[in-house]
Short mmCIF file of C-alpha atoms in Angstrom, two decimals:
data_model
loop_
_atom_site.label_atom_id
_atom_site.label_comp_id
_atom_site.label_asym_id
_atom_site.label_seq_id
_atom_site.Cartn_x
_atom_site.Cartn_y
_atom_site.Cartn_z
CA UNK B 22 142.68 250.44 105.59
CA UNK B 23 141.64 249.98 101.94
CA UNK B 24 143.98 247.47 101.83
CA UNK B 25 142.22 245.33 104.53
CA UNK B 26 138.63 246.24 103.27
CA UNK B 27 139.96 244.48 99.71
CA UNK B 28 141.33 241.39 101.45
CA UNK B 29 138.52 241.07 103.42
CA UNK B 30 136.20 241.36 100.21
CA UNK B 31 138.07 238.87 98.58
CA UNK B 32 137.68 236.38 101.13
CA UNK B 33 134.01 237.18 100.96
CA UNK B 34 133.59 237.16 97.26
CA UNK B 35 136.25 233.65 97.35
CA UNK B 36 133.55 231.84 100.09
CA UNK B 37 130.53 233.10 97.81
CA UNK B 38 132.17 231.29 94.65
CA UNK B 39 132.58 228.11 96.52
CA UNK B 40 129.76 225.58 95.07
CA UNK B 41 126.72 224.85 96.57
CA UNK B 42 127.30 221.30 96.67
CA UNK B 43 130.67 221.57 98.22
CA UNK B 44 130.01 223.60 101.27
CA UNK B 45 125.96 222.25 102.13
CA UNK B 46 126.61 218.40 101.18
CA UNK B 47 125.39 216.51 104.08
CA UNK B 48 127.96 214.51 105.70
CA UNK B 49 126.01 211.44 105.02
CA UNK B 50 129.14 208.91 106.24
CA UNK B 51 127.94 208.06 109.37
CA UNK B 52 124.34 207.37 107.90
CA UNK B 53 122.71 204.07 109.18
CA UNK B 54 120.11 202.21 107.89
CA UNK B 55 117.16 203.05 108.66
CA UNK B 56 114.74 201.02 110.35
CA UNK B 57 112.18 198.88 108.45
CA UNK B 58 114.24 199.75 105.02
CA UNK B 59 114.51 195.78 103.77
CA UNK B 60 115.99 192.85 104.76
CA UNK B 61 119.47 194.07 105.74
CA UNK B 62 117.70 196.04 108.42
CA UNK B 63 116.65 193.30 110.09
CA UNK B 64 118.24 191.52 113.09
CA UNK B 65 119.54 194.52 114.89
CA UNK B 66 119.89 196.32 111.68
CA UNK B 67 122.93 197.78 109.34
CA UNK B 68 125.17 200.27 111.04
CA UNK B 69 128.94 200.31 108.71
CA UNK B 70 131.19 201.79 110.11
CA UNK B 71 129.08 204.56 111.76
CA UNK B 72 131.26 203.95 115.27
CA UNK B 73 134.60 204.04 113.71
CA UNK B 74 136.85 206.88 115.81
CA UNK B 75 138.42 209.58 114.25
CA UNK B 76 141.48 207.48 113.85
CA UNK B 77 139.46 205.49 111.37
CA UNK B 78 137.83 208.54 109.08
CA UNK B 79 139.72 208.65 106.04
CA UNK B 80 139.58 210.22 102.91
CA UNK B 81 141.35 208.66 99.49
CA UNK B 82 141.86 209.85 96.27
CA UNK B 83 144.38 207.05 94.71
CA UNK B 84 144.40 203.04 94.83
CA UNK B 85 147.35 202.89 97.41
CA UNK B 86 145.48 205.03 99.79
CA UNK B 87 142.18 203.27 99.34
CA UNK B 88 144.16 199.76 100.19
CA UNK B 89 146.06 201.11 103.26
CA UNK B 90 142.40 202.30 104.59
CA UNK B 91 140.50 198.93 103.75
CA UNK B 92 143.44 197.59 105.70
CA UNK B 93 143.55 194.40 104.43
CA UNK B 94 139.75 193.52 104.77
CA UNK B 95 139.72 193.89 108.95
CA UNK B 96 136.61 194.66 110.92
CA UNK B 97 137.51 197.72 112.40
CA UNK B 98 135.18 199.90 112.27
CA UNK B 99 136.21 202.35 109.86
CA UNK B 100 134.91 204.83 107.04
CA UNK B 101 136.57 205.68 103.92
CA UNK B 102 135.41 208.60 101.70
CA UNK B 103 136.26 208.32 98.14
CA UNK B 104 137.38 211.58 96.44
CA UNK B 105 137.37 211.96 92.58
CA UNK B 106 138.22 209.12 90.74
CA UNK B 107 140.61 206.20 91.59
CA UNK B 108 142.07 203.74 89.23
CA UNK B 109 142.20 200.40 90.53
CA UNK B 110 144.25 198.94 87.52
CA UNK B 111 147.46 201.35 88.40
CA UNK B 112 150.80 200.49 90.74
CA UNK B 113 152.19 201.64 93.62
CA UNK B 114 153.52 204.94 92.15
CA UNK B 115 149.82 205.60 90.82
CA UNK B 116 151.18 204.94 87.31
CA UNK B 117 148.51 203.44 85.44
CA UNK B 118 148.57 199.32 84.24
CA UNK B 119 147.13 198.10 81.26
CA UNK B 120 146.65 194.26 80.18
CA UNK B 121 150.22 194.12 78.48
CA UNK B 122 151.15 195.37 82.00
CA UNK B 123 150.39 192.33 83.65
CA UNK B 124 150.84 189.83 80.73
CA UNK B 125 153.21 187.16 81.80
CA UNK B 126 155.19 183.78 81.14
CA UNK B 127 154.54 184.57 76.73
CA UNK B 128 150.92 184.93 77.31
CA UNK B 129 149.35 186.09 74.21
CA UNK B 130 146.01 187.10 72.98
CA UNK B 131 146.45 185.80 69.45
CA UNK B 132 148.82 183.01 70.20
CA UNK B 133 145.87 181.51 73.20
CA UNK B 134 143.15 181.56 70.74
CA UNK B 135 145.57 179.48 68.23
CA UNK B 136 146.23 177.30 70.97
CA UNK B 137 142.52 176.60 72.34
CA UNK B 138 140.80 176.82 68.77
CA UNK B 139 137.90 174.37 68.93
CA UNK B 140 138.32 173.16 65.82
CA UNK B 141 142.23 171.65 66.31
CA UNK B 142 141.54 171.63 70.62
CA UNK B 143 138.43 169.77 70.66
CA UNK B 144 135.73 170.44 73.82
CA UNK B 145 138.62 169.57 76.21
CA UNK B 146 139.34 172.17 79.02
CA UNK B 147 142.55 174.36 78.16
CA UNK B 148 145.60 173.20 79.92
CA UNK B 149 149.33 173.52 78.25
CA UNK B 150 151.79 176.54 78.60
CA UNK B 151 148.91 179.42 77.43
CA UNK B 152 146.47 178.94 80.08
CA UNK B 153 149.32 178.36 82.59
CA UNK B 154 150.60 181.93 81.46
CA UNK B 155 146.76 183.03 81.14
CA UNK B 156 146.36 181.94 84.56
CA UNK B 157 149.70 183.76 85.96
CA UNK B 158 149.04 186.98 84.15
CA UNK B 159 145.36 187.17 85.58
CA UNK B 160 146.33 186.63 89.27
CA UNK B 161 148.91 189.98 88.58
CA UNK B 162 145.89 191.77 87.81
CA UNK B 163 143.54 190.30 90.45
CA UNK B 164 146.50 191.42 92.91
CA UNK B 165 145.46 195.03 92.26
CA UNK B 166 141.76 195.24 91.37
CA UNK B 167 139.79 192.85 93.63
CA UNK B 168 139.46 194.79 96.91
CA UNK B 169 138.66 193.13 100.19
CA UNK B 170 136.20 194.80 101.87
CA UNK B 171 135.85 193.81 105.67
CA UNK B 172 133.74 193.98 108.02
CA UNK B 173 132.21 197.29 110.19
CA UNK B 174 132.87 199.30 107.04
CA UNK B 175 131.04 202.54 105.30
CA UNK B 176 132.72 203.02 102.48
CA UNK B 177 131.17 206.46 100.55
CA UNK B 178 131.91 209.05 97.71
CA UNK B 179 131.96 212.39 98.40
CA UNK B 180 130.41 214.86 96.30
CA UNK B 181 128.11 213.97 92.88
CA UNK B 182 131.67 212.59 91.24
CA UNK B 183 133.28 209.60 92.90
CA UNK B 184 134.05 207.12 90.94
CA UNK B 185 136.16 203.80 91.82
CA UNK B 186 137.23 202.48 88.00
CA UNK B 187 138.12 198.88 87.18
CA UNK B 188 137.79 197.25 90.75
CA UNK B 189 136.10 194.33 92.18
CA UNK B 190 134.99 195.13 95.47
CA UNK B 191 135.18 191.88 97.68
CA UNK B 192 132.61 191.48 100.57
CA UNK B 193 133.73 187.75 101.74
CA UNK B 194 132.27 186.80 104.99
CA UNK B 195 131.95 190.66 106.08
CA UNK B 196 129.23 191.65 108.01
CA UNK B 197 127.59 195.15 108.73
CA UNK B 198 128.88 196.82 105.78
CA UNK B 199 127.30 200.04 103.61
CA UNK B 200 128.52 201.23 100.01
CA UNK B 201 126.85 204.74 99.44
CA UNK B 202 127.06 207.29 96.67
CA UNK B 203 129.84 205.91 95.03
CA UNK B 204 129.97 205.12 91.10
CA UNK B 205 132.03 201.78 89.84
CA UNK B 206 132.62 200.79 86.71
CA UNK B 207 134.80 198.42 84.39
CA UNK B 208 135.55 195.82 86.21
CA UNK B 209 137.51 194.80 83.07
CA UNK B 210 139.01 191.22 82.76
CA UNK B 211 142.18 191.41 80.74
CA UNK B 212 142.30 187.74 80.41
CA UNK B 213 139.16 185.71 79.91
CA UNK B 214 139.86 181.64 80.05
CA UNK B 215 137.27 179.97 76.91
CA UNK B 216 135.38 177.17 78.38
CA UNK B 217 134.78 174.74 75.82
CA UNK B 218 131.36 172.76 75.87
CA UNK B 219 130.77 169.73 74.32
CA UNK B 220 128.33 169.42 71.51
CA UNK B 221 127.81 173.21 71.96
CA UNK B 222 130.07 176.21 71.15
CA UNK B 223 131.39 177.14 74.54
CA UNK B 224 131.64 180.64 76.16
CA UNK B 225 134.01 183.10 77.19
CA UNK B 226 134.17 183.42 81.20
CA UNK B 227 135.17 186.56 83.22
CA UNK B 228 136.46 186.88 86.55
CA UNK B 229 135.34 190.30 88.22
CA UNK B 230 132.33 191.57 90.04
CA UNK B 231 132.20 195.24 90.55
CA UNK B 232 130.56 194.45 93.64
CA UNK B 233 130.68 190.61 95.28
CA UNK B 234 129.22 189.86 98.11
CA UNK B 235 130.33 185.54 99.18
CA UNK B 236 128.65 185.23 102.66
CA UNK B 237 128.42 188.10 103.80
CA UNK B 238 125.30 189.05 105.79
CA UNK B 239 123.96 193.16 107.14
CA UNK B 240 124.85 194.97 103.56
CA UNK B 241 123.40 198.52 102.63
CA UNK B 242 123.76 199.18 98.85
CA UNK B 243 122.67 202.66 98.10
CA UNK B 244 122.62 205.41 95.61
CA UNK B 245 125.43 203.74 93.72
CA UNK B 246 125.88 203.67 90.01
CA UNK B 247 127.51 200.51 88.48
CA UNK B 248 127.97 200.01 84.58
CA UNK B 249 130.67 198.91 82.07
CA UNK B 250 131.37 202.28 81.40
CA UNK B 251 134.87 202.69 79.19
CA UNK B 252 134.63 199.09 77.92
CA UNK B 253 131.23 198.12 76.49
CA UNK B 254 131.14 194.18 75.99
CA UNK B 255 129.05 194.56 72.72
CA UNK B 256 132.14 196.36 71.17
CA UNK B 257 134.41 193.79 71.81
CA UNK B 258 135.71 190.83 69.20
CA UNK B 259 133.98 187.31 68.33
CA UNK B 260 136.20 184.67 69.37
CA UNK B 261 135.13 180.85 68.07
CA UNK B 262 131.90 182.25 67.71
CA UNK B 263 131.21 183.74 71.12
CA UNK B 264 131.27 187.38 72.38
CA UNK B 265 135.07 187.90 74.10
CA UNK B 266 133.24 189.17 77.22
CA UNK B 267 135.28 191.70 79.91
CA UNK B 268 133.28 191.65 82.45
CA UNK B 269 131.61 189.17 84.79
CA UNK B 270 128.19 190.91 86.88
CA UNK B 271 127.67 194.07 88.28
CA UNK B 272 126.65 192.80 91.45
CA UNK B 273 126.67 188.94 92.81
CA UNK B 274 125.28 187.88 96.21
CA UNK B 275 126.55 184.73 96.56
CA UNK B 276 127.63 181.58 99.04
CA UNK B 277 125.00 182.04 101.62
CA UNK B 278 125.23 185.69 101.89
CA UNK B 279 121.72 187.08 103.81
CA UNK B 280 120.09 190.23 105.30
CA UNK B 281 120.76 192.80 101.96
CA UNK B 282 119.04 196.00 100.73
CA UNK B 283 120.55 197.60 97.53
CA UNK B 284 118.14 200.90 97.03
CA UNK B 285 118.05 203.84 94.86
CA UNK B 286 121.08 202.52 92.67
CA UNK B 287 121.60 202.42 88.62
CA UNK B 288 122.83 199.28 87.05
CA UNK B 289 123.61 200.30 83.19
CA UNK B 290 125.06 199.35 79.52
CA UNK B 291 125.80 195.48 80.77
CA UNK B 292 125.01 192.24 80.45
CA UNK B 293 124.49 189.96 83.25
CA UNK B 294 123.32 192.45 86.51
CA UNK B 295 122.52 190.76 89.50
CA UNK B 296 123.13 187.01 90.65
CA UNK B 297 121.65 185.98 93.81
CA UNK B 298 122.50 182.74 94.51
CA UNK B 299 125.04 180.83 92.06
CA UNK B 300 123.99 177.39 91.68
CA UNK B 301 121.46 174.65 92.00
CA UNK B 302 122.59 172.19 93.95
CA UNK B 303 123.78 174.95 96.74
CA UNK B 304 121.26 174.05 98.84
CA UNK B 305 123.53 175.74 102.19
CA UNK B 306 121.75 178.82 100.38
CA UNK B 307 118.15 177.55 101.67
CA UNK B 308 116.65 179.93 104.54
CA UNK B 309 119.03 182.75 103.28
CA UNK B 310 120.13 185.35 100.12
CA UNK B 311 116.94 187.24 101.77
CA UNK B 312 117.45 190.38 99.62
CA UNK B 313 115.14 193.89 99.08
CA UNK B 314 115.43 195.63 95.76
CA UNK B 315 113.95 198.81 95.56
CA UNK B 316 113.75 202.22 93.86
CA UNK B 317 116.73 200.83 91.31
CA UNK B 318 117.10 201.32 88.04
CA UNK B 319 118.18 198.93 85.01
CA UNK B 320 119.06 200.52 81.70
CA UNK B 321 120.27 198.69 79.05
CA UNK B 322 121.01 195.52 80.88
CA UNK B 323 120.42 192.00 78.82
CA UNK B 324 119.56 189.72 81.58
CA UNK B 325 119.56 189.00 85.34
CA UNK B 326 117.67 192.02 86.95
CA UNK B 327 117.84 190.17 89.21
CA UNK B 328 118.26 186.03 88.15
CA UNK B 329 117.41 184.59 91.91
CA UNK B 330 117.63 181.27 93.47
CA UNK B 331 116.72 180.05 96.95
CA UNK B 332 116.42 183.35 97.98
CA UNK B 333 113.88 185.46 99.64
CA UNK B 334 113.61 188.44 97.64
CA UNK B 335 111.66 191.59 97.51
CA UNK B 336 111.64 193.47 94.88
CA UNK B 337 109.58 196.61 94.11
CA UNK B 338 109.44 200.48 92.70
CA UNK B 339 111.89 198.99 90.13
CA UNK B 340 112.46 201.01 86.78
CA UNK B 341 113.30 198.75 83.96
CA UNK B 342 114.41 200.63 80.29
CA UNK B 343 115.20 198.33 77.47
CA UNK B 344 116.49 200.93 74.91
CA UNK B 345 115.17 200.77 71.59
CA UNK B 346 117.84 199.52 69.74
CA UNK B 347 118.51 196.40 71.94
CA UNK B 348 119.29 193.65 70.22
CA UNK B 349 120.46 191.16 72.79
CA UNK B 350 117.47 191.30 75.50
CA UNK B 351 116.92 188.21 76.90
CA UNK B 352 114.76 188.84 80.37
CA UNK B 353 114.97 190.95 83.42
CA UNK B 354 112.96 188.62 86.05
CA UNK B 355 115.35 185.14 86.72
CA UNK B 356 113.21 182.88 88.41
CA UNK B 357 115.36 179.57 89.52
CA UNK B 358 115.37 177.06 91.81
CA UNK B 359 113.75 177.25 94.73
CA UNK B 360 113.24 180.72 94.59
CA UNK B 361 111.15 183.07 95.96
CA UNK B 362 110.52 186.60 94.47
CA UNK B 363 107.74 188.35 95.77
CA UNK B 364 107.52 191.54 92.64
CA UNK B 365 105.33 194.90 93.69
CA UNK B 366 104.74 197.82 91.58
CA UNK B 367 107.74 197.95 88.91
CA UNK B 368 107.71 199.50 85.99
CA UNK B 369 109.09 198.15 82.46
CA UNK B 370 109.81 200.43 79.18
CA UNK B 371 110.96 198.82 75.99
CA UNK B 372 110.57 198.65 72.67
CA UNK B 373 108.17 196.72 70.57
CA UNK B 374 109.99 193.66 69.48
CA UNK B 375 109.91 192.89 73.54
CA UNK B 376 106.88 191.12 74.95
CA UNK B 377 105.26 190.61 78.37
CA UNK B 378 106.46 187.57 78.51
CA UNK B 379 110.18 187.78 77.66
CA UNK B 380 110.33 189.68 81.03
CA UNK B 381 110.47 186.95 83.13
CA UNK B 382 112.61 183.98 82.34
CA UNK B 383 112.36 180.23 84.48
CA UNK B 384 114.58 177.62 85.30
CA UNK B 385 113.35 175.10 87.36
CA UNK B 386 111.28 177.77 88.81
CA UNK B 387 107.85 177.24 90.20
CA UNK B 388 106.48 180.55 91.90
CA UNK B 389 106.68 184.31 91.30
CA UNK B 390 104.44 186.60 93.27
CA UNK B 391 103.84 190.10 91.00
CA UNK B 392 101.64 193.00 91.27
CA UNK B 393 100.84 196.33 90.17
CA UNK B 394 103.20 195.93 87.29
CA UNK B 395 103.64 198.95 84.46
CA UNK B 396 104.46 198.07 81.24
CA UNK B 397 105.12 201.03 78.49
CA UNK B 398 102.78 202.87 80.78
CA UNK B 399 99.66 199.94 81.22
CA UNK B 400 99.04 197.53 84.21
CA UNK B 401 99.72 194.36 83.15
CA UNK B 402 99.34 190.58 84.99
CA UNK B 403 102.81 189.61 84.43
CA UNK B 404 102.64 185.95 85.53
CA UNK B 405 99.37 185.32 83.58
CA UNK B 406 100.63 186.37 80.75
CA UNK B 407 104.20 184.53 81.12
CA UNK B 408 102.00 181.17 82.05
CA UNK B 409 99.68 181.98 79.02
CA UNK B 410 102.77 182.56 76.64
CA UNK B 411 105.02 179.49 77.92
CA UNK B 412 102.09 177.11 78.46
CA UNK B 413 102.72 173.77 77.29
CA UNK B 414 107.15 174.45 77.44
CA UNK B 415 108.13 175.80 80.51
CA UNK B 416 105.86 174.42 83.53
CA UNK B 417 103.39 177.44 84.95
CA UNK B 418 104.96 179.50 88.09
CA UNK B 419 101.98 180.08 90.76
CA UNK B 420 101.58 182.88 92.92
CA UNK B 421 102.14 181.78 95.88
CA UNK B 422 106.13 182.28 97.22
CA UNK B 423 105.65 181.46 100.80
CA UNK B 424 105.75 184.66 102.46
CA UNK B 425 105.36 187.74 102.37
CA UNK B 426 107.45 190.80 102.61
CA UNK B 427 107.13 192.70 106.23
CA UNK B 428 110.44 195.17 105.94
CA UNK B 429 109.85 197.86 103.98
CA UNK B 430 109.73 201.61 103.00
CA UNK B 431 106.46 203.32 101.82
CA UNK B 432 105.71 201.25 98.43
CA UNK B 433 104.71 203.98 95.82
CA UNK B 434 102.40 203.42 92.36
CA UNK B 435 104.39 201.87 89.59
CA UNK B 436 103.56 205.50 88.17
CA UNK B 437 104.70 207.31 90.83
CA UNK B 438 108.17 205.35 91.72
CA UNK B 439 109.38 205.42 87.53
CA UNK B 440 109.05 209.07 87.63
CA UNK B 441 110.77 209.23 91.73
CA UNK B 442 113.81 206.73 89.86
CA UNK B 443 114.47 208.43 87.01
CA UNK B 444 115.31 211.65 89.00
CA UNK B 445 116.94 210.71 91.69
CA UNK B 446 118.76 206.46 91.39
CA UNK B 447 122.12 206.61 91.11
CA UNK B 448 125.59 207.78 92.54
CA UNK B 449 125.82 211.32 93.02
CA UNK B 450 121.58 212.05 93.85
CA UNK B 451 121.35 211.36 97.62
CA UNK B 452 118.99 214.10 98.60
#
């Protein structure tokens, strides 16, 4: 008998040890939108995978088991649940790749950048046995981190802990798809290609997106945390004279993609955030990128927070922190061509050195609605003061975007939504 009666208290004692968090997390994978929360809820709304049988539940913890339940980028309704932390930059036995890994046909940091130097090249595009091998040994690595995400998918972490490390989650013409509570980060390029530009000194370009989204339409971004974490660009080298930049943005909504609400996420410790819309003369873009931002926060990001064009996009109970030793801002507000941002209640921090003005940044831009805006804790006319500042260089935006914003959750003070942000954006805080 006292035998039993210590088992049994053991099992007790074992279930009372268990944490919190691991027994009384809500299931939230089957979560849908909910109704009025953006622009991806309307048009019948954004459902994932919420139907997906039982068949079609899975839970991963490693690259290969992530890919076999992605399955290839169908539209079968499914749901994956991310567990821990998978490496996306590892093979088939798990064993984890680096860049010499998938270096190729005598590709060669140091023996490229003797081949491409501007100053024997010239401003011509690279071509010649190094880019060919550059070009070999980046589609190895593209062959294990870009992800194709289909459509009728919920893909979610489980726990405060999930993390998905050096992929590029692809969203290509998928439609009704959710990413929820799920943190990614270095999207790492191990082979950047130096585009020369005449009369100029050229740039470094990168190839991966933690998150890209190329026509793809019903998308619910939520309570995810997306950063350069491991590999901070600002540590890397100068290369003929440019930053040799790792990683491309940390979320692009591209090619005509529509109907998007990204909400209570973190974008941190990068440089270029958010692209909606990709060029100017894409005018098949006109009428869509319709995109709500809300409750996010940006820390430590240099520029495009978002940089918009042609779209429709809402934007509001936005925390922006520009840390105090930033030396790179540039702006957080992109307004571009034919564009459309319509800016309520967000709230800016950062240091002296930044002005009013240097939040918003215009090209070819001609409108930017904005009010209630908070900056370092005082209401502030943000367009005003950008026309007032760029008078007589850049042409003045007026207020007037063309609509205004119908879809939408209760919009808080600027006050009251920095303080709601702080606590609770980000992977890992889904109440």
């Amino acid at each position: 008998m006292r035998i039993r009666q210590t088992a049994v208290l053991t099992t007790l004692l074992g279930l009372l040890c268990v944490p919190a968090h691991a027994e009384d997390a809500r299931d939230i994978s089957r979560d849908t939108l909910a109704p009025n929360d953006g622009w991806a809820a309307a048009d019948g709304g954004t459902t994932g995978g919420s139907t997906a049988d039982d068949a079609h539940v899975f839970t991963v913890r490693n690259r290969s088991e992530l890919v076999r339940a992605l399955d290839g980028g169908s539209a079968t309704p499914k749901i994956i649940k991310v567990a821990g932390t998978i490496d996306a930059n590892t093979d088939d036995d798990g064993d984890h790749l680096d860049c010499a890994d998938y270096a190729t046909d005598g590709y060669g940091t140091k023996e490229y950048l003797a081949a491409y130097d501007p100053r024997t090249w010239g401003s011509a595009k690279p071509s010649g046995p190094q880019e060919e091998a550059r070009q070999a040994s980046a589609a190895r690595q593209a062959e294990r981190v870009e992800l194709a995400v289909g459509s009728n998918t919920t893909l979610v972490g489980l726990g405060d802990s999930a993390v998905l490390k050096g992929a590029s989650l692809q969203l290509k013409d998928a439609h009704n798809v959710i990413v929820r509570n799920l943190e990614l980060r270095d999207a790492y390029d191990c082979f950047p290609v130096w585009q020369p530009n005449t009369g100029g000194l050229g740039d470094w370009k990168t190839a991966y997106d933690n998150i890209w989204l190329r026509g793809a339409t019903h998308v619910w971004i939520d309570h995810v945390t997306l950063s350069d974490k491991g590999h901070l660009d600002e540590r890397e080298p100068t290369y003929f004279g440019r930053n040799y930049l790792r990683h491309d943005g940390l979320l692009d909504i591209t090619n005509a993609s529509d109907l998007v609400t990204v909400s209570w996420s973190r974008f941190a410790d990068h440089d270029k955030a958010i692209l909606i819309g990709n060029g100017d003369t894409a005018t098949g873009d006109r009428g869509r990128l319709r995109v709500t931002l809300h409750h996010n926060e940006f820390e430590s990001v240099v520029q495009r927070a978002p940089r918009v064009r042609f779209g429709q996009v809402h934007l509001y109970n936005n925390r922006y922190v520009v840390p105090a030793d930033a030396h790179d801002y540039r702006y957080s507000l992109g307004v571009s061509t034919e564009s459309a941002v319509y800016a309520e209640n967000n709230a800016f921090h950062t240091p002296g050195h930044v002005e009013v003005a240097d939040l918003v940044k215009s090209w070819n831009g001609s409108a930017l609605h904005q009010s209630g805006t908070l900056f370092n804790g005082f209401p502030v006319d943000l367009l005003a003061i950008y026309n007032a500042y760029n008078s007589g260089s850049e042409r003045d935006l007026t207020a007037d975007v063309g609509w205004t914003p119908t879809l939408h959750t209760k919009i808080d003070s600027a006050e009251a939504a920095d303080r709601a942000v702080a606590r609770g954006a980000g992977a890992g805080r889904i109440p």
